mmCIF file of C-alpha atoms in Angstrom:
data_model
loop_
_atom_site.group_PDB
_atom_site.id
_atom_site.type_symbol
_atom_site.label_atom_id
_atom_site.label_comp_id
_atom_site.label_asym_id
_atom_site.label_seq_id
_atom_site.Cartn_x
_atom_site.Cartn_y
_atom_site.Cartn_z
ATOM 1 C CA MET A 32 6.238 13.149 -127.271
ATOM 2 C CA SER A 33 3.490 11.734 -129.492
ATOM 3 C CA PRO A 34 -0.147 11.717 -128.524
ATOM 4 C CA LYS A 35 -0.218 7.974 -128.946
ATOM 5 C CA PHE A 36 2.556 7.580 -126.313
ATOM 6 C CA ASN A 37 0.811 9.932 -123.927
ATOM 7 C CA ALA A 38 -2.384 7.982 -124.213
ATOM 8 C CA ARG A 39 -0.584 4.731 -123.456
ATOM 9 C CA PHE A 40 1.283 6.343 -120.470
ATOM 10 C CA SER A 41 -1.937 7.729 -119.034
ATOM 11 C CA ALA A 42 -3.662 4.399 -119.295
ATOM 12 C CA ALA A 43 -0.745 2.629 -117.596
ATOM 13 C CA LEU A 44 -0.634 5.231 -114.863
ATOM 14 C CA THR A 45 -4.355 4.870 -114.271
ATOM 15 C CA CYS A 46 -4.040 1.142 -113.905
ATOM 16 C CA THR A 47 -1.103 1.490 -111.598
ATOM 17 C CA LEU A 48 -2.919 3.880 -109.329
ATOM 18 C CA ALA A 49 -5.981 1.686 -109.362
ATOM 19 C CA LEU A 50 -3.906 -1.240 -108.179
ATOM 20 C CA ALA A 51 -1.866 0.804 -105.654
ATOM 21 C CA LEU A 52 -4.762 2.367 -103.813
ATOM 22 C CA PRO A 53 -6.223 -0.911 -102.509
ATOM 23 C CA LEU A 54 -2.742 -2.022 -101.414
ATOM 24 C CA ALA A 55 -2.162 1.262 -99.627
ATOM 25 C CA GLY A 56 -5.439 0.917 -97.836
ATOM 26 C CA CYS A 57 -4.568 -2.564 -96.697
ATOM 27 C CA LYS A 58 -1.137 -1.413 -95.612
ATOM 28 C CA ALA A 59 -2.556 1.388 -93.528
ATOM 29 C CA LYS A 60 -4.896 -0.964 -91.877
ATOM 30 C CA SER A 61 -2.457 -3.739 -90.905
ATOM 31 C CA GLY A 62 1.119 -2.301 -91.396
ATOM 32 C CA PRO A 63 4.298 -4.318 -91.981
ATOM 33 C CA ASP A 64 6.125 -6.031 -89.170
ATOM 34 C CA ASP A 65 9.601 -5.044 -87.855
ATOM 35 C CA ALA A 66 11.382 -7.606 -90.024
ATOM 36 C CA THR A 67 9.732 -6.306 -93.193
ATOM 37 C CA LEU A 68 10.420 -2.734 -92.200
ATOM 38 C CA ASN A 69 14.081 -3.509 -91.423
ATOM 39 C CA ALA A 70 14.561 -5.265 -94.749
ATOM 40 C CA THR A 71 13.009 -2.336 -96.598
ATOM 41 C CA VAL A 72 15.168 0.179 -94.793
ATOM 42 C CA GLN A 73 18.342 -1.846 -95.417
ATOM 43 C CA ALA A 74 17.472 -2.139 -99.118
ATOM 44 C CA GLN A 75 16.893 1.593 -99.320
ATOM 45 C CA LEU A 76 20.288 2.283 -97.729
ATOM 46 C CA ASN A 77 22.087 -0.146 -100.021
ATOM 47 C CA ALA A 78 20.424 1.324 -103.106
ATOM 48 C CA ASP A 79 21.388 4.904 -102.281
ATOM 49 C CA SER A 80 24.415 5.847 -104.414
ATOM 50 C CA SER A 81 25.399 8.517 -101.923
ATOM 51 C CA LEU A 82 26.212 5.803 -99.410
ATOM 52 C CA THR A 83 28.195 3.594 -101.779
ATOM 53 C CA GLY A 84 31.152 2.005 -99.985
ATOM 54 C CA GLN A 85 29.845 2.876 -96.510
ATOM 55 C CA SER A 86 28.942 0.332 -93.870
ATOM 56 C CA VAL A 87 25.501 1.347 -92.606
ATOM 57 C CA GLN A 88 23.387 -1.284 -90.810
ATOM 58 C CA ALA A 89 19.708 -0.978 -89.826
ATOM 59 C CA SER A 90 18.013 -2.529 -86.802
ATOM 60 C CA THR A 91 14.244 -2.119 -86.394
ATOM 61 C CA GLN A 92 12.201 -2.738 -83.274
ATOM 62 C CA GLY A 93 8.739 -1.384 -82.665
ATOM 63 C CA ALA A 94 8.900 0.627 -85.928
ATOM 64 C CA VAL A 95 11.950 2.477 -84.541
ATOM 65 C CA VAL A 96 15.065 2.158 -86.723
ATOM 66 C CA SER A 97 18.524 2.364 -85.174
ATOM 67 C CA LEU A 98 21.360 2.960 -87.635
ATOM 68 C CA SER A 99 24.921 1.840 -86.881
ATOM 69 C CA GLY A 100 28.221 1.757 -88.714
ATOM 70 C CA THR A 101 30.403 4.485 -90.171
ATOM 71 C CA VAL A 102 30.115 7.189 -92.819
ATOM 72 C CA LEU A 103 32.572 9.736 -94.213
ATOM 73 C CA ASN A 104 30.867 12.959 -93.168
ATOM 74 C CA GLU A 105 27.825 14.528 -91.634
ATOM 75 C CA ALA A 106 26.087 14.808 -95.019
ATOM 76 C CA GLN A 107 26.135 11.021 -95.492
ATOM 77 C CA ARG A 108 24.874 10.625 -91.955
ATOM 78 C CA THR A 109 21.884 12.887 -92.815
ATOM 79 C CA ILE A 110 21.204 10.982 -96.081
ATOM 80 C CA ALA A 111 21.126 7.670 -94.237
ATOM 81 C CA ALA A 112 18.645 9.070 -91.725
ATOM 82 C CA ARG A 113 16.513 10.454 -94.518
ATOM 83 C CA ASP A 114 16.463 7.120 -96.386
ATOM 84 C CA ALA A 115 15.379 5.260 -93.286
ATOM 85 C CA ALA A 116 12.682 7.818 -92.422
ATOM 86 C CA GLY A 117 11.266 7.671 -95.971
ATOM 87 C CA VAL A 118 10.170 4.040 -95.533
ATOM 88 C CA ALA A 119 6.457 3.844 -94.768
ATOM 89 C CA GLY A 120 5.671 2.604 -91.303
ATOM 90 C CA ILE A 121 8.869 3.925 -89.693
ATOM 91 C CA LYS A 122 8.023 6.018 -86.682
ATOM 92 C CA GLN A 123 11.476 7.173 -85.536
ATOM 93 C CA VAL A 124 15.124 7.005 -86.669
ATOM 94 C CA ASN A 125 18.001 6.804 -84.185
ATOM 95 C CA ILE A 126 21.473 7.614 -85.567
ATOM 96 C CA SER A 127 23.402 7.862 -82.292
ATOM 97 C CA SER A 128 25.359 4.700 -83.167
ATOM 98 C CA LEU A 129 26.198 5.883 -86.694
ATOM 99 C CA SER A 130 29.683 7.457 -86.371
ATOM 100 C CA ILE A 131 31.731 9.591 -88.750
ATOM 101 C CA LEU A 132 35.193 8.389 -89.781
ATOM 102 C CA PRO A 133 38.108 10.736 -88.965
ATOM 103 C CA PRO A 134 39.503 12.706 -91.915
ATOM 104 C CA GLN A 135 42.167 10.875 -93.926
ATOM 105 C CA PRO A 136 45.538 12.351 -94.911
ATOM 106 C CA ALA A 137 45.703 14.465 -98.056
ATOM 107 C CA SER A 138 47.715 11.804 -99.904
ATOM 108 C CA GLN A 139 44.864 9.308 -99.542
ATOM 109 C CA THR A 140 42.001 11.686 -100.220
ATOM 110 C CA ALA A 141 43.545 13.332 -103.295
ATOM 111 C CA ASN A 142 42.696 10.411 -105.624
ATOM 112 C CA ALA A 143 39.422 9.470 -103.935
ATOM 113 C CA PRO A 144 36.363 10.048 -106.124
ATOM 114 C CA LEU A 145 34.162 12.905 -105.156
ATOM 115 C CA PRO A 146 30.769 11.916 -103.796
ATOM 116 C CA PRO A 147 27.855 12.681 -106.102
ATOM 117 C CA PRO A 148 25.919 15.839 -105.459
ATOM 118 C CA LEU A 149 23.376 15.474 -102.745
ATOM 119 C CA PRO A 150 19.775 15.619 -103.824
ATOM 120 C CA VAL A 151 17.536 18.057 -102.100
ATOM 121 C CA PRO A 152 15.573 16.165 -99.445
ATOM 122 C CA ALA A 153 11.838 16.125 -99.875
ATOM 123 C CA ALA A 154 11.144 16.629 -96.184
ATOM 124 C CA PRO A 155 13.446 17.214 -93.250
ATOM 125 C CA VAL A 156 13.920 14.376 -90.846
ATOM 126 C CA LYS A 157 12.999 15.290 -87.317
ATOM 127 C CA GLU A 158 15.169 13.775 -84.627
ATOM 128 C CA LYS A 159 14.355 13.670 -81.025
ATOM 129 C CA VAL A 160 17.308 15.484 -79.498
ATOM 130 C CA ILE A 161 17.418 15.897 -75.788
ATOM 131 C CA SER A 162 18.942 19.257 -75.247
ATOM 132 C CA GLN A 163 20.818 19.934 -72.073
ATOM 133 C CA PRO A 164 21.338 23.406 -70.727
ATOM 134 C CA ALA A 165 24.807 24.728 -71.282
ATOM 135 C CA PRO A 166 26.851 24.825 -68.096
ATOM 136 C CA GLY A 167 26.981 28.264 -66.629
ATOM 137 C CA PRO A 168 30.182 29.974 -65.548
ATOM 138 C CA ARG A 169 31.810 28.309 -62.621
ATOM 139 C CA TYR A 170 31.627 30.353 -59.428
ATOM 140 C CA THR A 171 34.955 31.357 -58.062
ATOM 141 C CA PRO A 172 34.860 32.829 -54.578
ATOM 142 C CA PRO A 173 36.741 36.095 -54.158
ATOM 143 C CA PRO A 174 40.060 35.971 -52.267
ATOM 144 C CA PRO A 175 39.779 36.612 -48.558
ATOM 145 C CA ALA A 176 40.482 40.109 -47.427
ATOM 146 C CA PRO A 177 43.767 40.606 -45.536
ATOM 147 C CA HIS A 178 43.436 40.388 -41.790
ATOM 148 C CA GLN A 179 43.459 43.759 -40.102
ATOM 149 C CA PRO A 180 44.019 43.727 -36.322
ATOM 150 C CA ALA A 181 41.490 45.583 -34.306
ATOM 151 C CA PRO A 182 42.731 48.904 -32.981
ATOM 152 C CA ILE A 183 43.904 48.852 -29.394
ATOM 153 C CA GLU A 184 42.408 51.427 -27.153
ATOM 154 C CA ARG A 185 44.838 52.625 -24.530
ATOM 155 C CA HIS A 186 43.605 54.049 -21.283
ATOM 156 C CA ASP A 187 46.243 55.315 -18.916
ATOM 157 C CA GLN A 188 45.208 54.465 -15.389
ATOM 158 C CA TYR A 189 47.602 57.000 -13.954
ATOM 159 C CA PRO A 190 48.486 60.306 -15.617
ATOM 160 C CA THR A 191 52.133 60.633 -16.512
ATOM 161 C CA GLU A 192 52.475 63.836 -14.550
ATOM 162 C CA ALA A 193 51.060 62.420 -11.304
ATOM 163 C CA TYR A 194 52.455 58.861 -11.258
ATOM 164 C CA ASN A 195 56.005 58.319 -10.068
ATOM 165 C CA PRO A 196 57.070 54.667 -9.872
ATOM 166 C CA PRO A 197 58.860 53.632 -6.688
ATOM 167 C CA PRO A 198 62.646 53.366 -6.920
ATOM 168 C CA PRO A 199 64.024 49.862 -7.323
ATOM 169 C CA VAL A 200 64.995 48.078 -4.151
ATOM 170 C CA PRO A 201 68.771 47.595 -4.101
ATOM 171 C CA GLN A 202 69.790 43.986 -3.917
ATOM 172 C CA PRO A 203 72.349 43.010 -1.294
ATOM 173 C CA PRO A 204 75.725 42.041 -2.726
ATOM 174 C CA PRO A 205 76.395 38.327 -2.914
ATOM 175 C CA PRO A 206 78.385 36.924 -0.035
ATOM 176 C CA PRO A 207 82.098 36.587 -0.778
ATOM 177 C CA SER A 208 83.128 33.134 -1.737
ATOM 178 C CA ARG A 209 85.128 31.283 0.841
ATOM 179 C CA PRO A 210 88.715 30.834 -0.294
ATOM 180 C CA ALA A 211 90.006 27.334 -0.705
ATOM 181 C CA PHE A 212 92.837 26.210 1.504
ATOM 182 C CA ARG A 213 95.697 23.798 1.191
ATOM 183 C CA GLU A 214 98.206 22.391 3.659
ATOM 184 C CA VAL A 215 101.923 23.088 3.542
ATOM 185 C CA THR A 216 104.631 21.560 5.695
ATOM 186 C CA LEU A 217 107.527 23.472 7.225
ATOM 187 C CA PRO A 218 110.343 20.884 7.379
ATOM 188 C CA ALA A 219 112.709 20.287 10.283
ATOM 189 C CA GLY A 220 115.716 22.618 10.182
ATOM 190 C CA ALA A 221 113.690 25.654 9.142
ATOM 191 C CA VAL A 222 114.932 28.946 10.596
ATOM 192 C CA LEU A 223 112.665 31.320 12.554
ATOM 193 C CA ASN A 224 113.975 34.823 13.244
ATOM 194 C CA VAL A 225 112.355 35.951 16.514
ATOM 195 C CA ARG A 226 112.446 39.413 18.096
ATOM 196 C CA VAL A 227 112.407 38.939 21.890
ATOM 197 C CA THR A 228 110.104 41.505 23.476
ATOM 198 C CA GLN A 229 111.512 41.280 27.070
ATOM 199 C CA THR A 230 114.954 41.211 28.670
ATOM 200 C CA LEU A 231 116.216 37.836 29.920
ATOM 201 C CA ASP A 232 119.052 38.095 32.533
ATOM 202 C CA SER A 233 120.888 35.263 34.253
ATOM 203 C CA ALA A 234 120.824 37.234 37.506
ATOM 204 C CA THR A 235 117.002 37.547 37.653
ATOM 205 C CA THR A 236 115.569 34.819 35.404
ATOM 206 C CA GLN A 237 114.575 31.452 36.806
ATOM 207 C CA GLN A 238 114.479 28.101 35.034
ATOM 208 C CA GLY A 239 110.956 27.430 33.674
ATOM 209 C CA ASP A 240 110.162 31.117 33.177
ATOM 210 C CA THR A 241 108.413 32.010 29.909
ATOM 211 C CA PHE A 242 109.102 34.836 27.545
ATOM 212 C CA THR A 243 107.406 36.326 24.481
ATOM 213 C CA GLY A 244 108.391 37.669 21.095
ATOM 214 C CA VAL A 245 107.269 37.962 17.460
ATOM 215 C CA VAL A 246 108.455 36.468 14.171
ATOM 216 C CA SER A 247 110.463 39.190 12.439
ATOM 217 C CA ALA A 248 110.459 37.742 8.882
ATOM 218 C CA ASP A 249 108.109 35.574 6.837
ATOM 219 C CA VAL A 250 108.779 31.841 6.929
ATOM 220 C CA LEU A 251 108.114 30.246 3.517
ATOM 221 C CA ALA A 252 107.187 26.658 2.640
ATOM 222 C CA ASP A 253 106.079 25.186 -0.740
ATOM 223 C CA GLY A 254 105.968 28.663 -2.272
ATOM 224 C CA ALA A 255 103.531 29.988 0.361
ATOM 225 C CA VAL A 256 103.929 31.934 3.601
ATOM 226 C CA ALA A 257 103.694 29.286 6.308
ATOM 227 C CA ILE A 258 104.321 31.672 9.235
ATOM 228 C CA PRO A 259 103.911 35.392 8.429
ATOM 229 C CA ALA A 260 106.013 38.102 10.059
ATOM 230 C CA GLY A 261 104.422 39.532 13.204
ATOM 231 C CA SER A 262 103.089 36.165 14.403
ATOM 232 C CA PRO A 263 103.341 35.985 18.230
ATOM 233 C CA ILE A 264 105.618 33.327 19.697
ATOM 234 C CA ALA A 265 106.057 31.897 23.197
ATOM 235 C CA GLY A 266 109.263 30.508 24.661
ATOM 236 C CA GLN A 267 110.657 29.164 27.872
ATOM 237 C CA VAL A 268 113.889 29.288 29.882
ATOM 238 C CA ASP A 269 115.416 25.824 29.821
ATOM 239 C CA ALA A 270 118.473 26.495 32.070
ATOM 240 C CA VAL A 271 119.976 29.461 33.996
ATOM 241 C CA HIS A 272 123.155 29.732 36.132
ATOM 242 C CA GLU A 273 124.026 32.862 38.085
ATOM 243 C CA ALA A 274 127.731 33.743 38.205
ATOM 244 C CA ALA A 275 129.291 32.672 41.566
ATOM 245 C CA HIS A 276 131.596 34.883 43.691
ATOM 246 C CA PHE A 277 135.172 34.520 42.339
ATOM 247 C CA LYS A 278 134.317 31.238 40.604
ATOM 248 C CA GLY A 279 131.918 29.682 38.103
ATOM 249 C CA SER A 280 130.294 31.282 35.052
ATOM 250 C CA SER A 281 126.782 32.380 34.150
ATOM 251 C CA LEU A 282 124.550 30.434 31.673
ATOM 252 C CA LEU A 283 121.226 31.217 30.001
ATOM 253 C CA THR A 284 119.472 28.686 27.702
ATOM 254 C CA VAL A 285 116.090 29.354 25.979
ATOM 255 C CA SER A 286 113.921 27.691 23.307
ATOM 256 C CA LEU A 287 110.550 28.226 21.591
ATOM 257 C CA SER A 288 107.386 26.367 22.580
ATOM 258 C CA SER A 289 104.636 27.652 20.218
ATOM 259 C CA VAL A 290 103.703 30.178 17.530
ATOM 260 C CA THR A 291 100.251 31.692 17.087
ATOM 261 C CA ARG A 292 98.941 31.800 13.493
ATOM 262 C CA ARG A 293 95.447 33.120 12.663
ATOM 263 C CA GLY A 294 94.529 32.870 16.327
ATOM 264 C CA GLN A 295 95.625 29.237 16.592
ATOM 265 C CA ALA A 296 98.601 28.236 18.748
ATOM 266 C CA ILE A 297 100.864 25.779 16.908
ATOM 267 C CA PRO A 298 103.357 23.793 19.033
ATOM 268 C CA LEU A 299 107.026 24.247 18.108
ATOM 269 C CA ALA A 300 110.160 22.234 18.831
ATOM 270 C CA THR A 301 113.439 24.102 18.309
ATOM 271 C CA GLU A 302 117.116 23.748 19.119
ATOM 272 C CA PRO A 303 118.008 25.595 22.381
ATOM 273 C CA TYR A 304 119.778 28.925 22.200
ATOM 274 C CA SER A 305 122.447 29.351 24.944
ATOM 275 C CA ILE A 306 124.658 32.216 26.066
ATOM 276 C CA GLN A 307 127.433 31.652 28.696
ATOM 277 C CA GLY A 308 129.684 34.093 30.552
ATOM 278 C CA LYS A 309 133.208 33.531 31.902
ATOM 279 C CA GLY A 310 134.461 33.753 35.405
ATOM 280 C CA ARG A 311 136.125 36.717 37.159
ATOM 281 C CA GLY A 312 138.688 38.540 35.053
ATOM 282 C CA SER A 313 137.093 37.724 31.742
ATOM 283 C CA ASN A 314 135.892 40.545 29.533
ATOM 284 C CA THR A 315 133.950 38.426 27.024
ATOM 285 C CA ALA A 316 130.999 36.187 27.374
ATOM 286 C CA GLU A 317 130.769 32.993 25.334
ATOM 287 C CA ARG A 318 127.612 32.215 23.449
ATOM 288 C CA THR A 319 126.826 28.756 22.181
ATOM 289 C CA GLY A 320 124.260 27.432 19.800
ATOM 290 C CA GLY A 321 126.106 27.762 16.497
ATOM 291 C CA GLY A 322 124.916 30.594 14.279
ATOM 292 C CA ALA A 323 122.395 31.714 16.877
ATOM 293 C CA ALA A 324 124.943 33.920 18.640
ATOM 294 C CA VAL A 325 125.585 35.968 15.518
ATOM 295 C CA GLY A 326 121.869 36.200 14.953
ATOM 296 C CA ALA A 327 121.288 37.629 18.414
ATOM 297 C CA ILE A 328 123.945 40.313 18.105
ATOM 298 C CA LEU A 329 123.213 41.369 14.512
ATOM 299 C CA GLY A 330 119.501 41.129 15.004
ATOM 300 C CA GLY A 331 119.622 43.589 17.873
ATOM 301 C CA ILE A 332 121.651 46.066 15.833
ATOM 302 C CA PHE A 333 119.395 45.942 12.773
ATOM 303 C CA GLY A 334 116.192 45.781 14.765
ATOM 304 C CA GLY A 335 116.132 49.513 15.335
ATOM 305 C CA GLY A 336 114.845 51.500 18.300
ATOM 306 C CA LYS A 337 115.447 50.204 21.763
ATOM 307 C CA GLY A 338 116.755 46.917 20.404
ATOM 308 C CA ALA A 339 119.585 48.627 18.565
ATOM 309 C CA ALA A 340 120.931 50.300 21.720
ATOM 310 C CA ILE A 341 120.603 47.257 23.917
ATOM 311 C CA GLY A 342 121.911 44.913 21.268
ATOM 312 C CA ALA A 343 124.978 47.019 20.722
ATOM 313 C CA GLY A 344 125.730 47.039 24.432
ATOM 314 C CA ALA A 345 125.191 43.317 24.687
ATOM 315 C CA GLY A 346 127.477 42.620 21.774
ATOM 316 C CA ALA A 347 130.336 44.980 22.672
ATOM 317 C CA GLY A 348 130.191 46.367 26.212
ATOM 318 C CA VAL A 349 128.950 43.547 28.465
ATOM 319 C CA GLY A 350 132.413 42.082 29.062
ATOM 320 C CA ALA A 351 134.015 45.430 29.789
ATOM 321 C CA GLY A 352 131.504 46.320 32.456
ATOM 322 C CA SER A 353 131.947 43.013 34.294
ATOM 323 C CA SER A 354 135.559 43.711 35.353
ATOM 324 C CA ALA A 355 134.291 46.154 37.952
ATOM 325 C CA ILE A 356 132.112 43.455 39.467
ATOM 326 C CA THR A 357 133.825 41.166 41.980
ATOM 327 C CA ARG A 358 131.535 38.353 41.070
ATOM 328 C CA GLY A 359 131.602 36.528 37.723
ATOM 329 C CA GLN A 360 130.006 38.016 34.612
ATOM 330 C CA GLN A 361 126.202 37.846 34.274
ATOM 331 C CA VAL A 362 124.695 37.197 30.784
ATOM 332 C CA GLN A 363 121.442 38.478 29.326
ATOM 333 C CA ILE A 364 119.338 38.673 26.142
ATOM 334 C CA PRO A 365 118.227 42.315 25.900
ATOM 335 C CA SER A 366 114.705 43.202 24.785
ATOM 336 C CA GLU A 367 114.253 43.763 20.999
ATOM 337 C CA SER A 368 117.130 41.407 20.247
ATOM 338 C CA ILE A 369 116.591 39.070 17.281
ATOM 339 C CA VAL A 370 117.439 35.469 18.001
ATOM 340 C CA ARG A 371 117.585 32.813 15.291
ATOM 341 C CA PHE A 372 115.945 29.489 16.218
ATOM 342 C CA ARG A 373 116.030 26.276 14.153
ATOM 343 C CA THR A 374 113.146 23.786 14.216
ATOM 344 C CA THR A 375 113.737 20.127 15.044
ATOM 345 C CA ALA A 376 110.403 18.724 13.829
ATOM 346 C CA PRO A 377 108.190 19.468 10.779
ATOM 347 C CA ILE A 378 105.131 21.760 11.151
ATOM 348 C CA THR A 379 101.969 21.485 8.975
ATOM 349 C CA VAL A 380 99.804 24.582 8.545
ATOM 350 C CA ARG A 381 96.835 25.553 6.345
ATOM 351 C CA VAL A 382 97.281 28.372 3.827
ATOM 352 C CA ARG A 383 95.057 29.818 1.112
ATOM 353 C CA ALA A 384 95.168 28.008 -2.219
ATOM 354 C CA ASP A 385 95.888 31.265 -4.072
ATOM 355 C CA ASP A 386 98.675 32.289 -1.661
ATOM 356 C CA ASN A 387 101.896 32.329 -3.686
ATOM 357 C CA ASN A 388 103.798 34.688 -1.411
ATOM 358 C CA ALA A 389 101.855 37.578 -3.014
ATOM 359 C CA ASN A 390 100.168 38.749 0.205
ATOM 360 C CA PRO A 391 102.236 37.410 3.110
ATOM 361 C CA ARG A 392 100.125 39.065 5.817
ATOM 362 C CA GLN A 393 97.044 36.948 5.051
#
């Protein structure tokens, strides 16, 4: 560079400084308003080649610049803040509204021109950043400990060797359930085999006399025992004729009047049983009453004991003995003879519901 050019440059610089100093003094005294400051900041941003193609807007109020818009990266965001802070009169720069665009796909950024190299800033821009303390680790309470039951202290009131519990009190057995009963009917015409327990003789018996006996065999009705064997019976003498001397014949007629069952006397109505002897010279007595005559003879034979002996004599030897008697033959029903009676009216009795001829004595 020639000395002549240096002299001219020095003179121009001197004049420039001479003119700039008074203006700077005036500026320091009064200062530009917000509109002037905002226009200067916006011009500075638009003139910066590093921000070419970016939409950065400035808004100034009270010498505080707020930048808004978008930039490509954090470096452009720092350049914009630096440009705004370099304007004289700016007190503070706020870039919270200046956002960074998300990165574009590789296909779009491959052909994009590279931004020019960033110049080294003259002075760092100080931002008022309100720092917040980092959140500490969140407290997690420990899991509760498993519940452990308190130990049980056992104190024996009575030593095992000395304490003997009382024996259990035996409970009385439950009362037996009462059996259910049902009624059965013994129809008319039923046969009762009766063992006569006393001797009936036409020579000594009077009309209206009573006699006794027992039922020799069970009497069944509706599948149950209506009258069990051994039941006491009562009878009466309906008619009696003593054999006359050299004429007439003897007659003995009896019937049943009641049977006792479980201590209860039950009235009976039966066909009469009759036995009749013949007059003098006859060796055989006639018995009437249908099948009853056979029943009396056979019953005495099969009855056993005293009845067998008397029955045999009554059935075979009565007529033979009468020939020695001048009077007509007397007739009798020996003791222990079995006589068959037939009922003429139905009889209703109560029996156990479970009685199916399994236990006839009940």
